[in-house]
Amino acid sequence: MYQALREHIEKITPLSEDEFAFVCTHFSIKKFKKHQFLVQEGEEVKYSYFVVSGLLKLVHTDDTGKQRVVSFAMEDWWESDYYAYFTQTKATMSLECIEDTETLCLLLEDYKKLCDSLPKMQRFFLEKANFGFIGSQRRIISWLTSNSKERYEQLIKQYPSLIQRVPKSLLAAYLGVSRETLSRLSP
Amino acid sequence: MYQALREHIEKITPLSEDEFAFVCTHFSIKKFKKHQFLVQEGEEVKYSYFVVSGLLKLVHTDDTGKQRVVSFAMEDWWESDYYAYFTQTKATMSLECIEDTETLCLLLEDYKKLCDSLPKMQRFFLEKANFGFIGSQRRIISWLTSNSKERYEQLIKQYPSLIQRVPKSLLAAYLGVSRETLSRLSP
């Protein structure tokens, strides 16, 4: 479990044995079954989750009960309702398993401790946050400039392995189209 | 000029006189006229810009020449083509002045130096990046769940002062609607 985290962090910054052992003390292991909730709308958000194996969806439900997929998270990705996590407010989204999922979980308190005591981990989180921002911005650009067919093609190109694992109904909810429209777009 | 930066940073972390003086040595002052470009598509992106006064638009132009506004930046906001800045690649967007604008500019090299030598500045940038990510995610949710009228109303509510300063044609390019559609939405 922890080896995956080490390899993930070391893509950005090397860690000594002692540093890695120290980092590990801040995480706990949590395993979830398919359809289980990691975060539930209206409840407290305790953790930021690093996905070791499996697949998650971050879901927003509007006033009429219509669900939209804000993002997916698979191996090597971090996920949570980050607004609720960082501001310690109630979740406005839910985080659910599409497959059985193993995670390493980080309390906000431990995130802060890790940043304060190990500057290279703060650097690591800064790089993840910067590229998370850039990724969201690219998705906004794709909304502004592309139609649903083009967005679907971009998604296939960017995350070919994700497409294989995600049910079509969820892909439709991610792209903001109906299940029927998606069928017409599929090759 | 620098006092605005100090107040901005100190919303997140206090700085001693020495620390503030040290921070300032990493920035340079640049002033731009209305319609001037800070970043031009296809060119190098040298700086991240902190807006002291004025108003900017970050623009994406598609293959057909159609322009979309990815974001606006006014006083107390940071802006650049961050993908190009952090990866030191050519700009895929342009950053232009809607009004005469005064900025404090930070080279990537100086951003890294500042992070390495002053952990509280790294913490500051981490908090800005986390909330930048959250802001982009909220815009994605708004695209997924709202029609153009609702998105316009959200924008008015969130940034009332911005709406006063931005020409309607640019608001339309930000919301992804035609100028005519926006006229129908306006109160």
GROMACS .gro file of C-alpha atoms in nm:
model
  374
    1MET     CA    1   0.000   0.000   0.000
    2TYR     CA    2   0.253   0.261   0.111
    3GLN     CA    3   0.495   0.180  -0.171
    4ALA     CA    4   0.245   0.326  -0.420
    5LEU     CA    5   0.243   0.650  -0.222
    6ARG     CA    6   0.623   0.659  -0.213
    7GLU     CA    7   0.653   0.613  -0.590
    8HIS     CA    8   0.387   0.879  -0.639
    9ILE     CA    9   0.565   1.136  -0.417
   10GLU     CA   10   0.906   1.052  -0.562
   11LYS     CA   11   0.787   1.150  -0.909
   12ILE     CA   12   0.814   1.501  -0.766
   13THR     CA   13   1.065   1.484  -0.483
   14PRO     CA   14   1.299   1.210  -0.350
   15LEU     CA   15   1.247   1.090   0.010
   16SER     CA   16   1.503   0.931   0.245
   17GLU     CA   17   1.399   0.616   0.435
   18ASP     CA   18   1.346   0.824   0.750
   19GLU     CA   19   1.142   1.086   0.567
   20PHE     CA   20   0.925   0.821   0.403
   21ALA     CA   21   0.866   0.649   0.739
   22PHE     CA   22   0.772   0.988   0.885
   23VAL     CA   23   0.532   1.061   0.598
   24CYS     CA   24   0.361   0.723   0.645
   25THR     CA   25   0.279   0.795   1.010
   26HIS     CA   26   0.042   1.069   0.888
   27PHE     CA   27  -0.174   0.837   0.676
   28SER     CA   28  -0.421   0.562   0.756
   29ILE     CA   29  -0.539   0.279   0.531
   30LYS     CA   30  -0.908   0.256   0.440
   31LYS     CA   31  -1.070   0.004   0.207
   32PHE     CA   32  -1.413   0.048   0.051
   33LYS     CA   33  -1.650  -0.173  -0.144
   34LYS     CA   34  -1.810  -0.084  -0.477
   35HIS     CA   35  -2.104   0.161  -0.423
   36GLN     CA   36  -1.976   0.260  -0.076
   37PHE     CA   37  -1.950   0.632   0.013
   38LEU     CA   38  -1.623   0.792   0.123
   39VAL     CA   39  -1.785   1.135   0.154
   40GLN     CA   40  -2.156   1.196   0.189
   41GLU     CA   41  -2.326   1.526   0.102
   42GLY     CA   42  -2.419   1.722   0.415
   43GLU     CA   43  -2.167   1.544   0.634
   44GLU     CA   44  -1.821   1.624   0.766
   45VAL     CA   45  -1.524   1.567   0.532
   46LYS     CA   46  -1.245   1.418   0.740
   47TYR     CA   47  -0.998   1.300   0.480
   48SER     CA   48  -0.818   1.368   0.159
   49TYR     CA   49  -0.790   1.030  -0.018
   50PHE     CA   50  -0.495   0.897  -0.218
   51VAL     CA   51  -0.622   0.612  -0.439
   52VAL     CA   52  -0.394   0.307  -0.425
   53SER     CA   53  -0.630   0.089  -0.629
   54GLY     CA   54  -0.986   0.122  -0.755
   55LEU     CA   55  -1.201   0.398  -0.896
   56LEU     CA   56  -1.406   0.680  -0.744
   57LYS     CA   57  -1.657   0.939  -0.863
   58LEU     CA   58  -1.709   1.283  -0.713
   59VAL     CA   59  -2.077   1.364  -0.759
   60HIS     CA   60  -2.279   1.686  -0.737
   61THR     CA   61  -2.657   1.656  -0.700
   62ASP     CA   62  -2.868   1.959  -0.792
   63ASP     CA   63  -3.197   2.072  -0.633
   64THR     CA   64  -3.400   1.855  -0.869
   65GLY     CA   65  -3.200   1.543  -0.777
   66LYS     CA   66  -3.006   1.536  -1.104
   67GLN     CA   67  -2.654   1.399  -1.056
   68ARG     CA   68  -2.342   1.523  -1.234
   69VAL     CA   69  -1.995   1.371  -1.212
   70VAL     CA   70  -1.749   1.648  -1.121
   71SER     CA   71  -1.448   1.416  -1.152
   72PHE     CA   72  -1.327   1.058  -1.147
   73ALA     CA   73  -1.027   0.938  -0.946
   74MET     CA   74  -0.830   0.622  -1.010
   75GLU     CA   75  -0.488   0.491  -0.908
   76ASP     CA   76  -0.237   0.765  -0.815
   77TRP     CA   77  -0.502   1.037  -0.793
   78TRP     CA   78  -0.610   1.238  -0.491
   79GLU     CA   79  -0.974   1.309  -0.428
   80SER     CA   80  -1.210   1.467  -0.177
   81ASP     CA   81  -1.465   1.747  -0.152
   82TYR     CA   82  -1.172   1.987  -0.111
   83TYR     CA   83  -1.374   2.298  -0.036
   84ALA     CA   84  -1.538   2.121   0.258
   85TYR     CA   85  -1.207   1.960   0.358
   86PHE     CA   86  -1.002   2.280   0.367
   87THR     CA   87  -1.273   2.499   0.520
   88GLN     CA   88  -1.402   2.225   0.754
   89THR     CA   89  -1.758   2.275   0.638
   90LYS     CA   90  -2.018   2.015   0.542
   91ALA     CA   91  -1.979   1.834   0.211
   92THR     CA   92  -2.173   1.970  -0.089
   93MET     CA   93  -2.072   1.670  -0.300
   94SER     CA   94  -2.043   1.298  -0.245
   95LEU     CA   95  -1.749   1.069  -0.316
   96GLU     CA   96  -1.847   0.713  -0.405
   97CYS     CA   97  -1.679   0.389  -0.521
   98ILE     CA   98  -1.731   0.273  -0.880
   99GLU     CA   99  -1.506  -0.027  -0.798
  100ASP     CA  100  -1.369  -0.176  -0.474
  101THR     CA  101  -1.113   0.083  -0.370
  102GLU     CA  102  -0.807   0.097  -0.142
  103THR     CA  103  -0.701   0.440  -0.019
  104LEU     CA  104  -0.449   0.614   0.203
  105CYS     CA  105  -0.629   0.883   0.401
  106LEU     CA  106  -0.495   1.211   0.532
  107LEU     CA  107  -0.667   1.421   0.801
  108LEU     CA  108  -0.646   1.799   0.747
  109GLU     CA  109  -0.458   1.821   1.076
  110ASP     CA  110  -0.199   1.571   0.949
  111TYR     CA  111  -0.178   1.747   0.612
  112LYS     CA  112  -0.088   2.067   0.795
  113LYS     CA  113   0.160   1.890   1.024
  114LEU     CA  114   0.327   1.726   0.726
  115CYS     CA  115   0.357   2.061   0.545
  116ASP     CA  116   0.498   2.234   0.852
  117SER     CA  117   0.751   1.968   0.945
  118LEU     CA  118   0.874   1.859   0.603
  119PRO     CA  119   0.914   2.145   0.349
  120LYS     CA  120   0.959   1.897   0.064
  121MET     CA  121   0.612   1.757   0.131
  122GLN     CA  122   0.475   2.110   0.125
  123ARG     CA  123   0.652   2.148  -0.212
  124PHE     CA  124   0.495   1.819  -0.324
  125PHE     CA  125   0.143   1.934  -0.232
  126LEU     CA  126   0.208   2.273  -0.394
  127GLU     CA  127   0.300   2.103  -0.721
  128LYS     CA  128  -0.007   1.878  -0.705
  129ALA     CA  129  -0.228   2.180  -0.632
  130ASN     CA  130  -0.079   2.387  -0.917
  131PHE     CA  131  -0.134   2.105  -1.167
  132GLY     CA  132  -0.479   2.033  -1.024
  133PHE     CA  133  -0.567   2.396  -1.093
  134ILE     CA  134  -0.424   2.374  -1.446
  135GLY     CA  135  -0.622   2.053  -1.511
  136SER     CA  136  -0.947   2.219  -1.401
  137GLN     CA  137  -0.871   2.522  -1.615
  138ARG     CA  138  -0.820   2.298  -1.920
  139ARG     CA  139  -1.156   2.136  -1.854
  140ILE     CA  140  -1.316   2.484  -1.843
  141ILE     CA  141  -1.147   2.570  -2.174
  142SER     CA  142  -1.278   2.247  -2.318
  143TRP     CA  143  -1.633   2.346  -2.208
  144LEU     CA  144  -1.592   2.692  -2.357
  145THR     CA  145  -1.452   2.582  -2.692
  146SER     CA  146  -1.579   2.232  -2.769
  147ASN     CA  147  -1.909   2.060  -2.831
  148SER     CA  148  -2.000   1.736  -2.651
  149LYS     CA  149  -1.856   1.516  -2.929
  150GLU     CA  150  -1.519   1.693  -2.910
  151ARG     CA  151  -1.519   1.677  -2.529
  152TYR     CA  152  -1.582   1.303  -2.548
  153GLU     CA  153  -1.296   1.257  -2.796
  154GLN     CA  154  -1.061   1.463  -2.576
  155LEU     CA  155  -1.154   1.245  -2.278
  156ILE     CA  156  -1.084   0.923  -2.471
  157LYS     CA  157  -0.748   1.060  -2.583
  158GLN     CA  158  -0.648   1.190  -2.239
  159TYR     CA  159  -0.762   0.894  -2.027
  160PRO     CA  160  -0.803   0.584  -2.248
  161SER     CA  161  -0.786   0.344  -1.951
  162LEU     CA  162  -1.051   0.539  -1.759
  163ILE     CA  163  -1.304   0.510  -2.043
  164GLN     CA  164  -1.279   0.131  -2.032
  165ARG     CA  165  -1.367   0.121  -1.663
  166VAL     CA  166  -1.643   0.381  -1.632
  167PRO     CA  167  -2.007   0.292  -1.713
  168LYS     CA  168  -2.145   0.495  -2.004
  169SER     CA  169  -2.417   0.652  -1.786
  170LEU     CA  170  -2.144   0.806  -1.566
  171LEU     CA  171  -1.945   0.927  -1.865
  172ALA     CA  172  -2.262   1.103  -1.982
  173ALA     CA  173  -2.302   1.262  -1.636
  174TYR     CA  174  -1.938   1.378  -1.654
  175LEU     CA  175  -1.971   1.525  -2.004
  176GLY     CA  176  -2.301   1.695  -1.924
  177VAL     CA  177  -2.501   1.510  -2.193
  178SER     CA  178  -2.783   1.256  -2.181
  179ARG     CA  179  -2.713   0.883  -2.202
  180GLU     CA  180  -2.880   0.885  -2.546
  181THR     CA  181  -2.660   1.166  -2.676
  182LEU     CA  182  -2.350   0.979  -2.557
  183SER     CA  183  -2.460   0.668  -2.750
  184ARG     CA  184  -2.468   0.875  -3.068
  185LEU     CA  185  -2.117   1.009  -2.993
  186SER     CA  186  -1.963   0.668  -2.922
  187PRO     CA  187  -1.750   0.523  -3.201
  188MET     CA  188   0.266   4.911  -0.489
  189TYR     CA  189   0.429   4.663  -0.256
  190GLN     CA  190   0.195   4.748   0.032
  191ALA     CA  191  -0.093   4.585  -0.163
  192LEU     CA  192   0.113   4.266  -0.191
  193ARG     CA  193   0.192   4.272   0.179
  194GLU     CA  194  -0.174   4.309   0.276
  195HIS     CA  195  -0.261   4.031   0.034
  196ILE     CA  196  -0.003   3.787   0.175
  197GLU     CA  197  -0.084   3.879   0.534
  198LYS     CA  198  -0.445   3.767   0.486
  199ILE     CA  199  -0.288   3.421   0.498
  200THR     CA  200   0.037   3.455   0.691
  201PRO     CA  201   0.201   3.743   0.886
  202LEU     CA  202   0.542   3.870   0.767
  203SER     CA  203   0.813   4.045   0.968
  204GLU     CA  204   0.971   4.361   0.822
  205ASP     CA  205   1.277   4.160   0.717
  206GLU     CA  206   1.069   3.885   0.558
  207PHE     CA  207   0.860   4.139   0.369
  208ALA     CA  208   1.172   4.317   0.243
  209PHE     CA  209   1.312   3.979   0.133
  210VAL     CA  210   0.986   3.889  -0.048
  211CYS     CA  211   0.990   4.222  -0.234
  212THR     CA  212   1.336   4.159  -0.381
  213HIS     CA  213   1.181   3.873  -0.585
  214PHE     CA  214   0.925   4.091  -0.764
  215SER     CA  215   0.949   4.359  -1.028
  216ILE     CA  216   0.696   4.631  -1.110
  217LYS     CA  217   0.538   4.640  -1.456
  218LYS     CA  218   0.269   4.878  -1.578
  219PHE     CA  219   0.056   4.817  -1.886
  220LYS     CA  220  -0.187   5.026  -2.091
  221LYS     CA  221  -0.543   4.922  -2.183
  222HIS     CA  222  -0.534   4.671  -2.474
  223GLN     CA  223  -0.166   4.583  -2.409
  224PHE     CA  224  -0.062   4.214  -2.391
  225LEU     CA  225   0.112   4.069  -2.084
  226VAL     CA  226   0.124   3.721  -2.239
  227GLN     CA  227   0.092   3.649  -2.610
  228GLU     CA  228  -0.014   3.310  -2.750
  229GLY     CA  229   0.283   3.119  -2.893
  230GLU     CA  230   0.538   3.313  -2.691
  231GLU     CA  231   0.735   3.248  -2.374
  232VAL     CA  232   0.558   3.309  -2.039
  233LYS     CA  233   0.809   3.474  -1.810
  234TYR     CA  234   0.595   3.593  -1.523
  235SER     CA  235   0.315   3.523  -1.282
  236TYR     CA  236   0.136   3.856  -1.231
  237PHE     CA  237  -0.012   3.995  -0.910
  238VAL     CA  238  -0.261   4.269  -1.002
  239VAL     CA  239  -0.215   4.583  -0.788
  240SER     CA  240  -0.467   4.787  -0.988
  241GLY     CA  241  -0.654   4.737  -1.314
  242LEU     CA  242  -0.825   4.450  -1.491
  243LEU     CA  243  -0.703   4.164  -1.714
  244LYS     CA  244  -0.860   3.894  -1.930
  245LEU     CA  245  -0.708   3.553  -1.999
  246VAL     CA  246  -0.820   3.457  -2.349
  247HIS     CA  247  -0.824   3.131  -2.542
  248THR     CA  248  -0.859   3.147  -2.921
  249ASP     CA  249  -0.978   2.834  -3.103
  250ASP     CA  250  -0.880   2.714  -3.453
  251THR     CA  251  -1.157   2.918  -3.613
  252GLY     CA  252  -1.039   3.239  -3.444
  253LYS     CA  253  -1.325   3.244  -3.193
  254GLN     CA  254  -1.218   3.395  -2.861
  255ARG     CA  255  -1.331   3.277  -2.518
  256VAL     CA  256  -1.249   3.442  -2.184
  257VAL     CA  257  -1.105   3.178  -1.951
  258SER     CA  258  -1.088   3.417  -1.658
  259PHE     CA  259  -1.072   3.778  -1.550
  260ALA     CA  260  -0.824   3.915  -1.297
  261MET     CA  261  -0.861   4.234  -1.100
  262GLU     CA  262  -0.699   4.381  -0.788
  263ASP     CA  263  -0.554   4.120  -0.549
  264TRP     CA  264  -0.573   3.837  -0.807
  265TRP     CA  265  -0.287   3.642  -0.961
  266GLU     CA  266  -0.293   3.560  -1.330
  267SER     CA  267  -0.083   3.401  -1.604
  268ASP     CA  268  -0.095   3.112  -1.850
  269TYR     CA  269   0.006   2.883  -1.564
  270TYR     CA  270   0.052   2.568  -1.767
  271ALA     CA  271   0.305   2.747  -1.988
  272TYR     CA  272   0.460   2.923  -1.686
  273PHE     CA  273   0.517   2.610  -1.477
  274THR     CA  274   0.626   2.387  -1.766
  275GLN     CA  275   0.822   2.664  -1.941
  276THR     CA  276   0.643   2.598  -2.269
  277LYS     CA  277   0.493   2.847  -2.516
  278ALA     CA  278   0.168   3.019  -2.420
  279THR     CA  279  -0.157   2.868  -2.550
  280MET     CA  280  -0.358   3.166  -2.419
  281SER     CA  281  -0.310   3.540  -2.413
  282LEU     CA  282  -0.333   3.776  -2.118
  283GLU     CA  283  -0.451   4.126  -2.207
  284CYS     CA  284  -0.544   4.451  -2.030
  285ILE     CA  285  -0.910   4.556  -2.019
  286GLU     CA  286  -0.800   4.865  -1.822
  287ASP     CA  287  -0.460   5.027  -1.752
  288THR     CA  288  -0.302   4.781  -1.511
  289GLU     CA  289  -0.022   4.784  -1.254
  290THR     CA  290   0.130   4.449  -1.162
  291LEU     CA  291   0.401   4.291  -0.952
  292CYS     CA  292   0.573   4.019  -1.156
  293LEU     CA  293   0.738   3.702  -1.040
  294LEU     CA  294   0.977   3.494  -1.254
  295LEU     CA  295   0.941   3.116  -1.211
  296GLU     CA  296   1.300   3.110  -1.085
  297ASP     CA  297   1.213   3.364  -0.815
  298TYR     CA  298   0.892   3.180  -0.727
  299LYS     CA  299   1.100   2.867  -0.662
  300LYS     CA  300   1.364   3.059  -0.468
  301LEU     CA  301   1.097   3.220  -0.254
  302CYS     CA  302   0.936   2.882  -0.180
  303ASP     CA  303   1.269   2.723  -0.094
  304SER     CA  304   1.399   2.998   0.129
  305LEU     CA  305   1.082   3.104   0.310
  306PRO     CA  306   0.848   2.813   0.403
  307LYS     CA  307   0.568   3.054   0.496
  308MET     CA  308   0.567   3.183   0.137
  309GLN     CA  309   0.545   2.825   0.014
  310ARG     CA  310   0.250   2.785   0.250
  311PHE     CA  311   0.099   3.104   0.109
  312PHE     CA  312   0.129   2.980  -0.250
  313LEU     CA  313  -0.008   2.639  -0.147
  314GLU     CA  314  -0.317   2.802  -0.001
  315LYS     CA  315  -0.365   3.018  -0.312
  316ALA     CA  316  -0.326   2.710  -0.534
  317ASN     CA  317  -0.570   2.500  -0.330
  318PHE     CA  318  -0.833   2.773  -0.344
  319GLY     CA  319  -0.760   2.837  -0.711
  320PHE     CA  320  -0.833   2.470  -0.774
  321ILE     CA  321  -1.154   2.487  -0.569
  322GLY     CA  322  -1.265   2.798  -0.760
  323SER     CA  323  -1.213   2.624  -1.095
  324GLN     CA  324  -1.398   2.319  -0.971
  325ARG     CA  325  -1.694   2.537  -0.871
  326ARG     CA  326  -1.699   2.689  -1.218
  327ILE     CA  327  -1.705   2.336  -1.366
  328ILE     CA  328  -1.997   2.247  -1.138
  329SER     CA  329  -2.175   2.562  -1.248
  330TRP     CA  330  -2.129   2.454  -1.615
  331LEU     CA  331  -2.255   2.106  -1.535
  332THR     CA  332  -2.560   2.210  -1.340
  333SER     CA  333  -2.672   2.554  -1.461
  334ASN     CA  334  -2.798   2.714  -1.778
  335SER     CA  335  -2.652   3.040  -1.908
  336LYS     CA  336  -2.907   3.255  -1.722
  337GLU     CA  337  -2.820   3.090  -1.389
  338ARG     CA  338  -2.446   3.117  -1.460
  339TYR     CA  339  -2.489   3.488  -1.531
  340GLU     CA  340  -2.681   3.538  -1.205
  341GLN     CA  341  -2.414   3.348  -1.009
  342LEU     CA  342  -2.145   3.570  -1.161
  343ILE     CA  343  -2.333   3.890  -1.068
  344LYS     CA  344  -2.376   3.761  -0.712
  345GLN     CA  345  -2.015   3.645  -0.672
  346TYR     CA  346  -1.836   3.938  -0.836
  347PRO     CA  347  -2.071   4.242  -0.843
  348SER     CA  348  -1.784   4.488  -0.889
  349LEU     CA  349  -1.639   4.290  -1.180
  350ILE     CA  350  -1.965   4.305  -1.376
  351GLN     CA  351  -1.961   4.685  -1.362
  352ARG     CA  352  -1.615   4.703  -1.519
  353VAL     CA  353  -1.629   4.434  -1.789
  354PRO     CA  354  -1.780   4.509  -2.134
  355LYS     CA  355  -2.086   4.293  -2.212
  356SER     CA  356  -1.915   4.130  -2.512
  357LEU     CA  357  -1.642   3.993  -2.281
  358LEU     CA  358  -1.897   3.872  -2.025
  359ALA     CA  359  -2.065   3.679  -2.309
  360ALA     CA  360  -1.727   3.529  -2.410
  361TYR     CA  361  -1.674   3.426  -2.046
  362LEU     CA  362  -2.019   3.269  -2.008
  363GLY     CA  363  -1.996   3.092  -2.344
  364VAL     CA  364  -2.302   3.262  -2.492
  365SER     CA  365  -2.353   3.508  -2.778
  366ARG     CA  366  -2.374   3.881  -2.715
  367GLU     CA  367  -2.744   3.864  -2.817
  368THR     CA  368  -2.819   3.586  -2.568
  369LEU     CA  369  -2.651   3.788  -2.290
  370SER     CA  370  -2.872   4.091  -2.372
  371ARG     CA  371  -3.179   3.874  -2.316
  372LEU     CA  372  -3.036   3.756  -1.981
  373SER     CA  373  -2.949   4.103  -1.850
  374PRO     CA  374  -3.187   4.249  -1.595
   0.00000   0.00000   0.00000
